[in-house]
mmCIF file of C-alpha atoms and ligand atoms in Angstrom:
data_model
loop_
_atom_site.group_PDB
_atom_site.id
_atom_site.type_symbol
_atom_site.label_atom_id
_atom_site.label_comp_id
_atom_site.label_asym_id
_atom_site.label_seq_id
_atom_site.Cartn_x
_atom_site.Cartn_y
_atom_site.Cartn_z
ATOM 1 C CA MET A 170 0.000 0.000 0.000
ATOM 2 C CA SER A 171 2.778 2.424 0.918
ATOM 3 C CA GLN A 172 4.368 2.172 -2.530
ATOM 4 C CA GLN A 173 1.334 3.983 -3.985
ATOM 5 C CA LEU A 174 1.791 6.934 -1.621
ATOM 6 C CA GLN A 175 2.959 10.195 -3.163
ATOM 7 C CA ASN A 176 4.246 11.405 0.210
ATOM 8 C CA ASP A 177 5.641 8.576 2.312
ATOM 9 C CA LEU A 178 8.091 10.686 4.361
ATOM 10 C CA LEU A 179 6.497 9.576 7.644
ATOM 11 C CA LEU A 180 6.698 5.869 6.837
ATOM 12 C CA ARG A 181 10.257 6.092 5.563
ATOM 13 C CA THR A 182 11.315 8.031 8.663
ATOM 14 C CA LEU A 183 9.670 5.422 10.899
ATOM 15 C CA ARG A 184 11.591 2.710 9.044
ATOM 16 C CA GLY A 185 14.831 4.604 9.660
ATOM 17 C CA GLU A 186 15.449 5.503 6.023
ATOM 18 C CA GLN A 187 17.094 8.748 4.945
ATOM 19 C CA THR A 188 14.636 11.360 3.771
ATOM 20 C CA GLU A 189 14.922 14.684 1.987
ATOM 21 C CA ARG A 190 13.348 16.452 4.954
ATOM 22 C CA THR A 191 11.714 15.867 8.341
ATOM 23 C CA PRO A 192 8.011 14.889 8.153
ATOM 24 C CA VAL A 193 5.479 16.775 10.270
ATOM 25 C CA TRP A 194 1.991 16.205 11.684
ATOM 26 C CA MET A 195 0.262 17.396 14.870
ATOM 27 C CA MET A 196 -1.477 15.374 17.545
ATOM 28 C CA ARG A 197 -5.185 16.344 17.649
ATOM 29 C CA GLN A 198 -4.737 18.060 14.285
ATOM 30 C CA ALA A 199 -8.368 17.261 13.421
ATOM 31 C CA GLY A 200 -10.155 19.408 15.951
ATOM 32 C CA ARG A 201 -11.582 22.581 17.374
ATOM 33 C CA TYR A 202 -8.877 25.059 16.292
ATOM 34 C CA LEU A 203 -10.176 24.573 12.717
ATOM 35 C CA PRO A 204 -13.266 26.671 11.839
ATOM 36 C CA GLU A 205 -14.202 23.982 9.300
ATOM 37 C CA TYR A 206 -14.350 21.435 12.165
ATOM 38 C CA ARG A 207 -16.414 23.757 14.344
ATOM 39 C CA VAL A 208 -19.067 24.005 11.600
ATOM 40 C CA LEU A 209 -19.584 20.217 11.717
ATOM 41 C CA ARG A 210 -19.467 20.305 15.530
ATOM 42 C CA GLU A 211 -22.478 22.638 15.552
ATOM 43 C CA LYS A 212 -24.512 20.195 13.499
ATOM 44 C CA TYR A 213 -23.598 16.741 14.838
ATOM 45 C CA GLY A 214 -22.859 15.156 18.211
ATOM 46 C CA PHE A 215 -19.304 13.962 18.912
ATOM 47 C CA PHE A 216 -19.942 10.241 18.594
ATOM 48 C CA GLU A 217 -22.218 10.869 15.611
ATOM 49 C CA ARG A 218 -19.191 12.465 13.930
ATOM 50 C CA CYS A 219 -17.103 9.419 14.849
ATOM 51 C CA GLN A 220 -19.740 6.913 13.731
ATOM 52 C CA THR A 221 -20.572 8.472 10.353
ATOM 53 C CA PRO A 222 -17.795 7.503 7.918
ATOM 54 C CA GLU A 223 -18.458 10.484 5.618
ATOM 55 C CA LEU A 224 -18.084 12.938 8.537
ATOM 56 C CA ALA A 225 -15.056 11.159 10.023
ATOM 57 C CA CYS A 226 -13.503 11.198 6.549
ATOM 58 C CA GLU A 227 -14.118 14.893 5.986
ATOM 59 C CA ILE A 228 -12.724 15.833 9.439
ATOM 60 C CA THR A 229 -9.678 13.572 9.022
ATOM 61 C CA ILE A 230 -8.729 15.222 5.734
ATOM 62 C CA GLN A 231 -9.347 18.837 6.822
ATOM 63 C CA PRO A 232 -5.848 19.397 8.313
ATOM 64 C CA VAL A 233 -4.209 17.812 5.259
ATOM 65 C CA ASP A 234 -5.926 20.390 3.043
ATOM 66 C CA ILE A 235 -5.819 23.348 5.422
ATOM 67 C CA VAL A 236 -2.437 23.131 7.177
ATOM 68 C CA GLY A 237 -0.557 20.773 4.842
ATOM 69 C CA VAL A 238 0.583 18.073 7.271
ATOM 70 C CA ASP A 239 2.495 15.015 5.990
ATOM 71 C CA ALA A 240 0.051 12.504 7.498
ATOM 72 C CA ALA A 241 -3.643 12.189 8.273
ATOM 73 C CA ILE A 242 -4.785 10.737 11.599
ATOM 74 C CA LEU A 243 -8.138 8.997 11.751
ATOM 75 C CA PHE A 244 -10.834 11.152 13.348
ATOM 76 C CA SER A 245 -12.221 9.049 16.194
ATOM 77 C CA ASP A 246 -11.518 8.796 19.911
ATOM 78 C CA ILE A 247 -9.735 6.414 22.258
ATOM 79 C CA LEU A 248 -13.020 6.054 24.182
ATOM 80 C CA VAL A 249 -14.824 4.176 21.392
ATOM 81 C CA VAL A 250 -13.070 1.062 22.759
ATOM 82 C CA PRO A 251 -14.622 1.244 26.269
ATOM 83 C CA GLN A 252 -17.938 1.877 24.476
ATOM 84 C CA ALA A 253 -17.503 -1.260 22.381
ATOM 85 C CA MET A 254 -16.615 -3.152 25.577
ATOM 86 C CA GLY A 255 -20.041 -2.320 27.007
ATOM 87 C CA LEU A 256 -19.622 0.926 28.955
ATOM 88 C CA GLU A 257 -21.611 4.057 28.275
ATOM 89 C CA VAL A 258 -19.445 7.041 27.340
ATOM 90 C CA GLN A 259 -20.743 10.610 27.045
ATOM 91 C CA LEU A 260 -18.861 13.682 25.951
ATOM 92 C CA ILE A 261 -20.065 16.685 27.899
ATOM 93 C CA GLU A 262 -19.442 20.214 26.674
ATOM 94 C CA GLN A 263 -16.821 22.052 28.828
ATOM 95 C CA LYS A 264 -16.349 18.924 30.928
ATOM 96 C CA GLY A 265 -14.937 16.245 28.660
ATOM 97 C CA PRO A 266 -15.663 12.515 28.757
ATOM 98 C CA VAL A 267 -18.003 11.050 31.370
ATOM 99 C CA LEU A 268 -18.672 7.342 31.975
ATOM 100 C CA PRO A 269 -21.753 7.286 34.217
ATOM 101 C CA ASP A 270 -21.254 3.662 35.355
ATOM 102 C CA PRO A 271 -17.516 3.218 35.888
ATOM 103 C CA VAL A 272 -15.829 -0.042 36.889
ATOM 104 C CA LYS A 273 -15.228 -0.208 40.650
ATOM 105 C CA THR A 274 -15.991 -3.816 41.665
ATOM 106 C CA ALA A 275 -15.937 -7.407 40.421
ATOM 107 C CA ALA A 276 -19.656 -7.092 39.657
ATOM 108 C CA ASP A 277 -18.947 -4.030 37.492
ATOM 109 C CA LEU A 278 -16.302 -5.961 35.620
ATOM 110 C CA ASN A 279 -18.950 -8.541 34.676
ATOM 111 C CA ARG A 280 -20.602 -5.837 32.572
ATOM 112 C CA VAL A 281 -17.406 -5.477 30.524
ATOM 113 C CA ARG A 282 -16.686 -7.808 27.624
ATOM 114 C CA VAL A 283 -14.114 -8.399 24.902
ATOM 115 C CA PRO A 284 -16.356 -7.625 21.945
ATOM 116 C CA ASP A 285 -16.336 -8.731 18.335
ATOM 117 C CA VAL A 286 -14.727 -5.608 16.860
ATOM 118 C CA GLN A 287 -16.246 -6.248 13.447
ATOM 119 C CA GLU A 288 -19.654 -6.022 15.033
ATOM 120 C CA THR A 289 -19.079 -3.063 17.362
ATOM 121 C CA LEU A 290 -16.493 -0.913 15.566
ATOM 122 C CA GLN A 291 -17.279 -1.555 11.911
ATOM 123 C CA TYR A 292 -17.930 2.168 11.433
ATOM 124 C CA VAL A 293 -14.243 2.871 12.139
ATOM 125 C CA PHE A 294 -13.103 0.410 9.483
ATOM 126 C CA ASP A 295 -15.629 1.838 7.015
ATOM 127 C CA ALA A 296 -14.276 5.327 7.768
ATOM 128 C CA ILE A 297 -10.692 4.164 7.177
ATOM 129 C CA LYS A 298 -11.609 2.651 3.813
ATOM 130 C CA LEU A 299 -13.352 5.843 2.763
ATOM 131 C CA ILE A 300 -10.463 8.047 3.978
ATOM 132 C CA LYS A 301 -7.900 5.970 2.064
ATOM 133 C CA GLN A 302 -10.005 6.328 -1.050
ATOM 134 C CA GLU A 303 -10.427 10.101 -0.606
ATOM 135 C CA LEU A 304 -6.767 10.673 0.292
ATOM 136 C CA ASN A 305 -5.887 8.865 -2.902
ATOM 137 C CA GLY A 306 -2.263 8.381 -1.817
ATOM 138 C CA ARG A 307 -1.577 12.014 -0.907
ATOM 139 C CA VAL A 308 -0.278 11.162 2.590
ATOM 140 C CA PRO A 309 -0.298 8.092 4.858
ATOM 141 C CA LEU A 310 -3.130 7.452 7.319
ATOM 142 C CA ILE A 311 -2.354 6.957 11.010
ATOM 143 C CA GLY A 312 -4.724 4.665 12.931
ATOM 144 C CA PHE A 313 -4.711 4.700 16.722
ATOM 145 C CA ALA A 314 -5.941 3.393 20.042
ATOM 146 C CA GLY A 315 -5.533 4.320 23.684
ATOM 147 C CA ALA A 316 -3.051 2.344 25.767
ATOM 148 C CA PRO A 317 -4.741 -0.093 28.178
ATOM 149 C CA TRP A 318 -3.675 1.913 31.261
ATOM 150 C CA THR A 319 -5.031 5.204 29.842
ATOM 151 C CA LEU A 320 -8.338 3.503 28.963
ATOM 152 C CA LEU A 321 -8.524 1.960 32.439
ATOM 153 C CA CYS A 322 -8.111 5.481 33.855
ATOM 154 C CA TYR A 323 -11.381 6.585 32.219
ATOM 155 C CA MET A 324 -13.184 3.251 32.721
ATOM 156 C CA VAL A 325 -12.524 3.330 36.484
ATOM 157 C CA GLN A 326 -12.392 7.041 37.326
ATOM 158 C CA GLY A 327 -15.417 7.709 35.097
ATOM 159 C CA LYS A 328 -14.174 11.138 34.035
ATOM 160 C CA GLY A 329 -11.047 13.163 33.383
ATOM 161 C CA SER A 330 -8.728 13.877 36.303
ATOM 162 C CA LYS A 331 -5.339 15.435 36.979
ATOM 163 C CA THR A 332 -4.232 12.536 39.191
ATOM 164 C CA PHE A 333 -6.516 9.587 38.298
ATOM 165 C CA ASP A 334 -6.258 8.636 41.958
ATOM 166 C CA GLU A 335 -9.336 6.377 41.871
ATOM 167 C CA ALA A 336 -7.932 4.492 38.886
ATOM 168 C CA LYS A 337 -4.637 4.089 40.718
ATOM 169 C CA ALA A 338 -6.407 2.979 43.900
ATOM 170 C CA PHE A 339 -8.249 0.324 41.857
ATOM 171 C CA CYS A 340 -4.925 -1.019 40.575
ATOM 172 C CA TYR A 341 -3.229 -0.899 43.961
ATOM 173 C CA THR A 342 -6.085 -2.351 46.060
ATOM 174 C CA GLN A 343 -7.661 -4.779 43.578
ATOM 175 C CA PRO A 344 -4.701 -5.824 41.420
ATOM 176 C CA GLU A 345 -6.301 -9.056 40.268
ATOM 177 C CA LEU A 346 -9.354 -7.214 38.895
ATOM 178 C CA ALA A 347 -7.180 -4.472 37.435
ATOM 179 C CA HIS A 348 -4.998 -6.912 35.521
ATOM 180 C CA ARG A 349 -8.063 -8.793 34.285
ATOM 181 C CA LEU A 350 -9.454 -5.519 32.949
ATOM 182 C CA LEU A 351 -6.105 -4.477 31.436
ATOM 183 C CA GLN A 352 -5.849 -7.825 29.627
ATOM 184 C CA MET A 353 -9.409 -7.511 28.301
ATOM 185 C CA ILE A 354 -8.608 -4.032 26.971
ATOM 186 C CA THR A 355 -5.377 -5.339 25.447
ATOM 187 C CA ASP A 356 -7.135 -8.220 23.676
ATOM 188 C CA THR A 357 -9.811 -5.875 22.320
ATOM 189 C CA THR A 358 -7.206 -3.339 21.217
ATOM 190 C CA ILE A 359 -5.124 -5.912 19.350
ATOM 191 C CA ALA A 360 -8.157 -7.081 17.364
ATOM 192 C CA TYR A 361 -9.234 -3.459 16.818
ATOM 193 C CA LEU A 362 -5.840 -2.287 15.558
ATOM 194 C CA LYS A 363 -5.359 -5.327 13.312
ATOM 195 C CA ALA A 364 -8.714 -4.531 11.741
ATOM 196 C CA GLN A 365 -7.673 -0.866 11.310
ATOM 197 C CA VAL A 366 -4.586 -2.082 9.441
ATOM 198 C CA ALA A 367 -6.658 -4.491 7.340
ATOM 199 C CA ALA A 368 -8.920 -1.557 6.422
ATOM 200 C CA GLY A 369 -5.909 0.499 5.282
ATOM 201 C CA ALA A 370 -4.176 2.274 8.203
ATOM 202 C CA ASP A 371 -0.504 2.715 7.247
ATOM 203 C CA THR A 372 0.846 3.065 10.776
ATOM 204 C CA ILE A 373 -0.561 2.956 14.309
ATOM 205 C CA GLN A 374 -0.057 5.248 17.287
ATOM 206 C CA ILE A 375 -0.787 4.081 20.839
ATOM 207 C CA PHE A 376 -1.762 6.998 23.093
ATOM 208 C CA ASP A 377 -0.767 6.521 26.722
ATOM 209 C CA SER A 378 -1.720 10.025 27.804
ATOM 210 C CA TRP A 379 -1.533 9.132 31.499
ATOM 211 C CA GLY A 380 1.532 6.850 31.470
ATOM 212 C CA GLY A 381 3.563 9.582 33.163
ATOM 213 C CA LEU A 382 1.337 9.483 36.244
ATOM 214 C CA LEU A 383 2.876 6.137 37.189
ATOM 215 C CA SER A 384 6.215 5.475 38.861
ATOM 216 C CA PRO A 385 8.759 3.693 36.658
ATOM 217 C CA HIS A 386 8.026 0.420 38.468
ATOM 218 C CA ASP A 387 4.249 0.751 38.103
ATOM 219 C CA PHE A 388 4.539 1.935 34.498
ATOM 220 C CA GLU A 389 6.209 -1.364 33.636
ATOM 221 C CA ALA A 390 3.690 -3.457 35.589
ATOM 222 C CA ILE A 391 0.473 -1.613 34.736
ATOM 223 C CA SER A 392 1.131 -0.057 31.362
ATOM 224 C CA LEU A 393 4.163 -1.173 29.403
ATOM 225 C CA GLN A 394 3.654 -4.922 29.690
ATOM 226 C CA TYR A 395 0.316 -4.483 27.881
ATOM 227 C CA ILE A 396 1.634 -2.003 25.294
ATOM 228 C CA ARG A 397 4.389 -4.539 24.578
ATOM 229 C CA GLN A 398 1.761 -7.161 23.677
ATOM 230 C CA ILE A 399 0.085 -4.713 21.286
ATOM 231 C CA VAL A 400 3.346 -3.728 19.584
ATOM 232 C CA ALA A 401 4.327 -7.398 19.235
ATOM 233 C CA ALA A 402 0.966 -8.252 17.666
ATOM 234 C CA LEU A 403 1.355 -5.530 15.026
ATOM 235 C CA LYS A 404 5.070 -5.784 14.436
ATOM 236 C CA ASP A 405 4.911 -7.699 11.178
ATOM 237 C CA GLU A 406 2.125 -5.524 9.783
ATOM 238 C CA VAL A 407 2.864 -1.795 10.159
ATOM 239 C CA PRO A 408 5.232 0.466 12.118
ATOM 240 C CA THR A 409 3.863 1.434 15.520
ATOM 241 C CA ILE A 410 4.444 4.619 17.508
ATOM 242 C CA ILE A 411 4.134 4.693 21.307
ATOM 243 C CA PHE A 412 3.272 8.067 22.825
ATOM 244 C CA ALA A 413 3.406 7.768 26.610
ATOM 245 C CA LYS A 414 3.129 11.329 27.852
ATOM 246 C CA GLY A 415 5.439 12.088 30.756
ATOM 247 C CA ALA A 416 6.948 8.588 30.739
ATOM 248 C CA TRP A 417 10.373 9.762 29.515
ATOM 249 C CA PHE A 418 11.935 7.543 32.213
ATOM 250 C CA ALA A 419 10.932 4.452 30.225
ATOM 251 C CA LEU A 420 12.316 5.450 26.810
ATOM 252 C CA GLU A 421 14.900 2.677 26.876
ATOM 253 C CA GLU A 422 12.307 0.026 27.714
ATOM 254 C CA MET A 423 9.847 1.422 25.169
ATOM 255 C CA ALA A 424 12.521 1.306 22.456
ATOM 256 C CA ALA A 425 13.108 -2.343 23.335
ATOM 257 C CA THR A 426 9.473 -3.220 22.535
ATOM 258 C CA GLY A 427 10.258 -3.024 18.825
ATOM 259 C CA ALA A 428 8.110 0.060 18.257
ATOM 260 C CA ALA A 429 9.280 2.047 15.233
ATOM 261 C CA GLY A 430 8.616 5.411 16.869
ATOM 262 C CA LEU A 431 8.422 6.953 20.332
ATOM 263 C CA GLY A 432 6.567 10.185 21.012
ATOM 264 C CA ILE A 433 8.069 12.561 23.562
ATOM 265 C CA ASP A 434 6.711 15.674 25.227
ATOM 266 C CA TRP A 435 8.493 19.002 25.713
ATOM 267 C CA CYS A 436 9.765 18.181 29.215
ATOM 268 C CA ILE A 437 12.783 16.252 27.953
ATOM 269 C CA LYS A 438 15.718 17.470 25.838
ATOM 270 C CA PRO A 439 15.886 15.752 22.437
ATOM 271 C CA GLN A 440 19.529 14.833 23.063
ATOM 272 C CA LEU A 441 18.710 13.036 26.314
ATOM 273 C CA ALA A 442 15.716 11.286 24.720
ATOM 274 C CA ARG A 443 17.984 10.039 21.939
ATOM 275 C CA GLN A 444 20.583 8.850 24.425
ATOM 276 C CA MET A 445 17.975 6.895 26.368
ATOM 277 C CA ALA A 446 16.100 5.511 23.364
ATOM 278 C CA GLY A 447 19.191 4.498 21.376
ATOM 279 C CA SER A 448 19.692 4.901 17.639
ATOM 280 C CA ASN A 449 17.258 2.238 16.407
ATOM 281 C CA VAL A 450 14.006 4.089 16.901
ATOM 282 C CA THR A 451 12.429 7.247 15.461
ATOM 283 C CA LEU A 452 11.624 10.029 17.925
ATOM 284 C CA GLN A 453 8.475 12.100 17.467
ATOM 285 C CA GLY A 454 7.785 15.489 19.024
ATOM 286 C CA ASN A 455 8.248 17.618 20.983
ATOM 287 C CA PHE A 456 7.108 21.237 20.535
ATOM 288 C CA ASP A 457 5.205 22.678 23.505
ATOM 289 C CA PRO A 458 1.620 23.019 22.163
ATOM 290 C CA ALA A 459 1.139 26.291 24.068
ATOM 291 C CA LYS A 460 4.193 27.730 22.259
ATOM 292 C CA LEU A 461 1.998 27.908 19.161
ATOM 293 C CA LEU A 462 0.430 30.952 20.829
ATOM 294 C CA SER A 463 3.750 32.818 20.333
ATOM 295 C CA PRO A 464 4.227 35.293 17.492
ATOM 296 C CA ILE A 465 4.935 33.513 14.198
ATOM 297 C CA PRO A 466 8.639 34.530 14.007
ATOM 298 C CA VAL A 467 9.169 32.942 17.439
ATOM 299 C CA ILE A 468 7.449 29.737 16.290
ATOM 300 C CA GLN A 469 9.687 29.657 13.198
ATOM 301 C CA LYS A 470 12.862 30.171 15.228
ATOM 302 C CA GLU A 471 11.980 27.561 17.840
ATOM 303 C CA VAL A 472 10.992 25.012 15.192
ATOM 304 C CA ARG A 473 14.425 25.416 13.608
ATOM 305 C CA GLU A 474 16.067 24.927 17.004
ATOM 306 C CA MET A 475 13.969 21.816 17.631
ATOM 307 C CA LEU A 476 14.870 20.314 14.253
ATOM 308 C CA GLN A 477 18.572 20.994 14.856
ATOM 309 C CA ALA A 478 18.399 19.388 18.277
ATOM 310 C CA PHE A 479 16.887 16.168 16.882
ATOM 311 C CA GLY A 480 19.060 16.112 13.780
ATOM 312 C CA PRO A 481 18.266 14.959 10.240
ATOM 313 C CA GLN A 482 17.610 11.278 10.913
ATOM 314 C CA ARG A 483 14.811 9.401 12.627
ATOM 315 C CA HIS A 484 12.786 12.410 13.692
ATOM 316 C CA VAL A 485 9.109 13.160 13.053
ATOM 317 C CA ALA A 486 8.241 16.756 13.932
ATOM 318 C CA ASN A 487 5.145 17.020 16.098
ATOM 319 C CA LEU A 488 3.830 18.728 19.200
ATOM 320 C CA GLY A 489 4.555 17.242 22.612
ATOM 321 C CA HIS A 490 0.796 16.767 23.150
ATOM 322 C CA GLY A 491 -2.424 17.684 21.331
ATOM 323 C CA ILE A 492 -2.924 21.079 19.691
ATOM 324 C CA LEU A 493 -4.982 23.432 21.871
ATOM 325 C CA PRO A 494 -8.386 24.672 20.666
ATOM 326 C CA ASN A 495 -7.313 28.338 20.900
ATOM 327 C CA ILE A 496 -4.389 28.126 18.464
ATOM 328 C CA PRO A 497 -4.827 30.415 15.437
ATOM 329 C CA VAL A 498 -4.849 28.386 12.210
ATOM 330 C CA ASP A 499 -2.079 30.537 10.709
ATOM 331 C CA HIS A 500 0.146 29.669 13.688
ATOM 332 C CA ALA A 501 -0.473 25.947 13.134
ATOM 333 C CA ARG A 502 0.346 26.449 9.471
ATOM 334 C CA ALA A 503 3.496 28.411 10.381
ATOM 335 C CA PHE A 504 4.646 25.443 12.507
ATOM 336 C CA VAL A 505 4.086 22.989 9.646
ATOM 337 C CA ASP A 506 5.649 25.288 7.033
ATOM 338 C CA ALA A 507 8.708 25.974 9.193
ATOM 339 C CA VAL A 508 9.393 22.219 9.309
ATOM 340 C CA LYS A 509 8.794 21.790 5.587
ATOM 341 C CA GLU A 510 11.078 24.695 4.654
ATOM 342 C CA PHE A 511 13.993 23.700 6.890
ATOM 343 C CA ARG A 512 17.059 22.011 5.408
ATOM 344 C CA PHE A 513 20.039 20.722 7.361
ATOM 345 C CA ALA A 514 23.287 22.413 6.344
ATOM 346 C CA ALA A 515 25.252 19.261 5.552
ATOM 347 C CA GLN A 516 22.416 17.225 4.057
HETATM 348 O O1 LIG B 629 -6.821 14.764 15.347
HETATM 349 C C1 LIG B 629 -6.611 13.744 15.990
HETATM 350 O O2 LIG B 629 -5.623 13.611 16.752
HETATM 351 C C2 LIG B 629 -7.515 12.558 15.798
HETATM 352 C C3 LIG B 629 -8.618 12.442 16.667
HETATM 353 C C4 LIG B 629 -8.470 12.228 18.163
HETATM 354 C C5 LIG B 629 -9.433 12.722 19.079
HETATM 355 N N1 LIG B 629 -9.122 12.250 20.310
HETATM 356 C C6 LIG B 629 -10.577 13.561 18.726
HETATM 357 C C7 LIG B 629 -11.255 14.326 19.775
HETATM 358 C C8 LIG B 629 -7.538 11.494 18.889
HETATM 359 C C9 LIG B 629 -6.267 10.798 18.418
HETATM 360 C C10 LIG B 629 -7.968 11.513 20.247
HETATM 361 C C11 LIG B 629 -7.262 10.812 21.327
HETATM 362 C C12 LIG B 629 -7.670 10.998 22.714
HETATM 363 N N2 LIG B 629 -8.943 11.139 23.215
HETATM 364 C C13 LIG B 629 -6.783 10.963 23.815
HETATM 365 C C14 LIG B 629 -5.303 10.730 23.711
HETATM 366 C C15 LIG B 629 -4.560 11.916 23.240
HETATM 367 C C16 LIG B 629 -4.411 13.028 24.232
HETATM 368 O O3 LIG B 629 -4.785 14.151 23.866
HETATM 369 O O4 LIG B 629 -3.934 12.788 25.346
HETATM 370 C C17 LIG B 629 -7.532 11.146 24.978
HETATM 371 C C18 LIG B 629 -7.007 11.201 26.389
HETATM 372 C C19 LIG B 629 -8.907 11.237 24.594
HETATM 373 C C20 LIG B 629 -10.095 11.399 25.473
HETATM 374 C C21 LIG B 629 -10.820 12.641 25.176
HETATM 375 N N3 LIG B 629 -11.598 12.866 24.058
HETATM 376 C C22 LIG B 629 -10.865 13.820 25.965
HETATM 377 C C23 LIG B 629 -10.121 14.000 27.282
HETATM 378 C C24 LIG B 629 -11.683 14.728 25.299
HETATM 379 C C25 LIG B 629 -12.145 16.068 25.803
HETATM 380 C C26 LIG B 629 -11.086 17.051 25.848
HETATM 381 C C27 LIG B 629 -10.924 17.715 24.521
HETATM 382 O O5 LIG B 629 -9.822 17.715 23.994
HETATM 383 O O6 LIG B 629 -11.936 18.261 24.067
HETATM 384 C C28 LIG B 629 -12.085 14.134 24.080
HETATM 385 C C29 LIG B 629 -12.897 14.739 23.028
HETATM 386 C C30 LIG B 629 -12.292 14.873 21.668
HETATM 387 N N4 LIG B 629 -11.637 13.884 21.002
HETATM 388 C C31 LIG B 629 -12.350 16.011 20.832
HETATM 389 C C32 LIG B 629 -11.705 15.677 19.636
HETATM 390 C C33 LIG B 629 -11.545 16.515 18.407
HETATM 391 C C34 LIG B 629 -13.044 17.321 21.158
HETATM 392 C C35 LIG B 629 -14.493 17.132 20.919
HETATM 393 C C36 LIG B 629 -15.182 18.403 20.566
HETATM 394 O O7 LIG B 629 -15.439 19.162 21.477
HETATM 395 O O8 LIG B 629 -15.451 18.581 19.391
#
């Protein structure tokens, strides 16, 4: 599939090949900072947008057309997996995700199942097929899922949180239940991501947004051992990227999973990340998303400094977390253009 792509910079960089320039995309690039997205948001509910392939397709392609990124990322959400596993998920304006009946006890866990993904998530695979057709080889398509630990956070806490203390308490006080749930999420996610690849996703990113809330020891036990299973299951199919926000301490162990790429946030120097991750993996990041509020000349200068710090090989330019809803579109475009225009002196 990748040989038909006109722009395969991302895939080549993930494979460790030399490229003419650094590829760029932005986490949460399909979203509220785009006026074209906000128009559709007025008309349709969030999960309606996810579940209607034509809408998901249009939203996925918007940033490719409007800001010129080198990859599209499927418009969906990590929380469609808990939904498919039997939990109700609502998205409340100004508040974020809410799961009214979270998992707290063994009885609650009986309501959760490993579903047939073809039955429950077919709309995602239909969206991917449509997006691939509409992209017509312009750029690769990134599929994704939440990491088991990050999904457990929402499934147990029932809403967003700065600490996810109830999710942690569940793991620490009822470890047997927690590991049963984590394995169920892992099994569902493997089937889900394999089906995304079968439908046409060119690469997969695993979002562990809350990995950095765990100590290094707990990150291994509660998060990484499950991510490792997912990466292993996909290894022969497509390159995978692990983004575990705040979990810089585990870069060496994450590199050893066989993932092609590791996302990093802005709290670690590129040089240190490279030292920890070794030379066999592509690093992705790590511009502070709030920095996109700076004047455009500052964005341009700091992008050049970031690119220099990572160097010409095995780097995918990205933000260190999702783009914020209040970023002006011309600032997002300035970020993307600054990457595309940059050339290394000795290249
Ligand atoms: O552009 C893309 O990156 C693709 C689509 C995408 C969304 N969510 C769409 C979305 C992706 C990859 C996600 C991942 C996601 N969802 C994560 C991991 C990445 C991260 O940012 O840490 C998490 C933790 C979620 C859960 C989630 N979904 C939250 C906490 C929220 C509310 C906060 C927010 O950003 O509004 C959502 C809703 C959501 N998912 C929106 C979008 C565009 C906003 C919905 C809207 O108001 O229109």
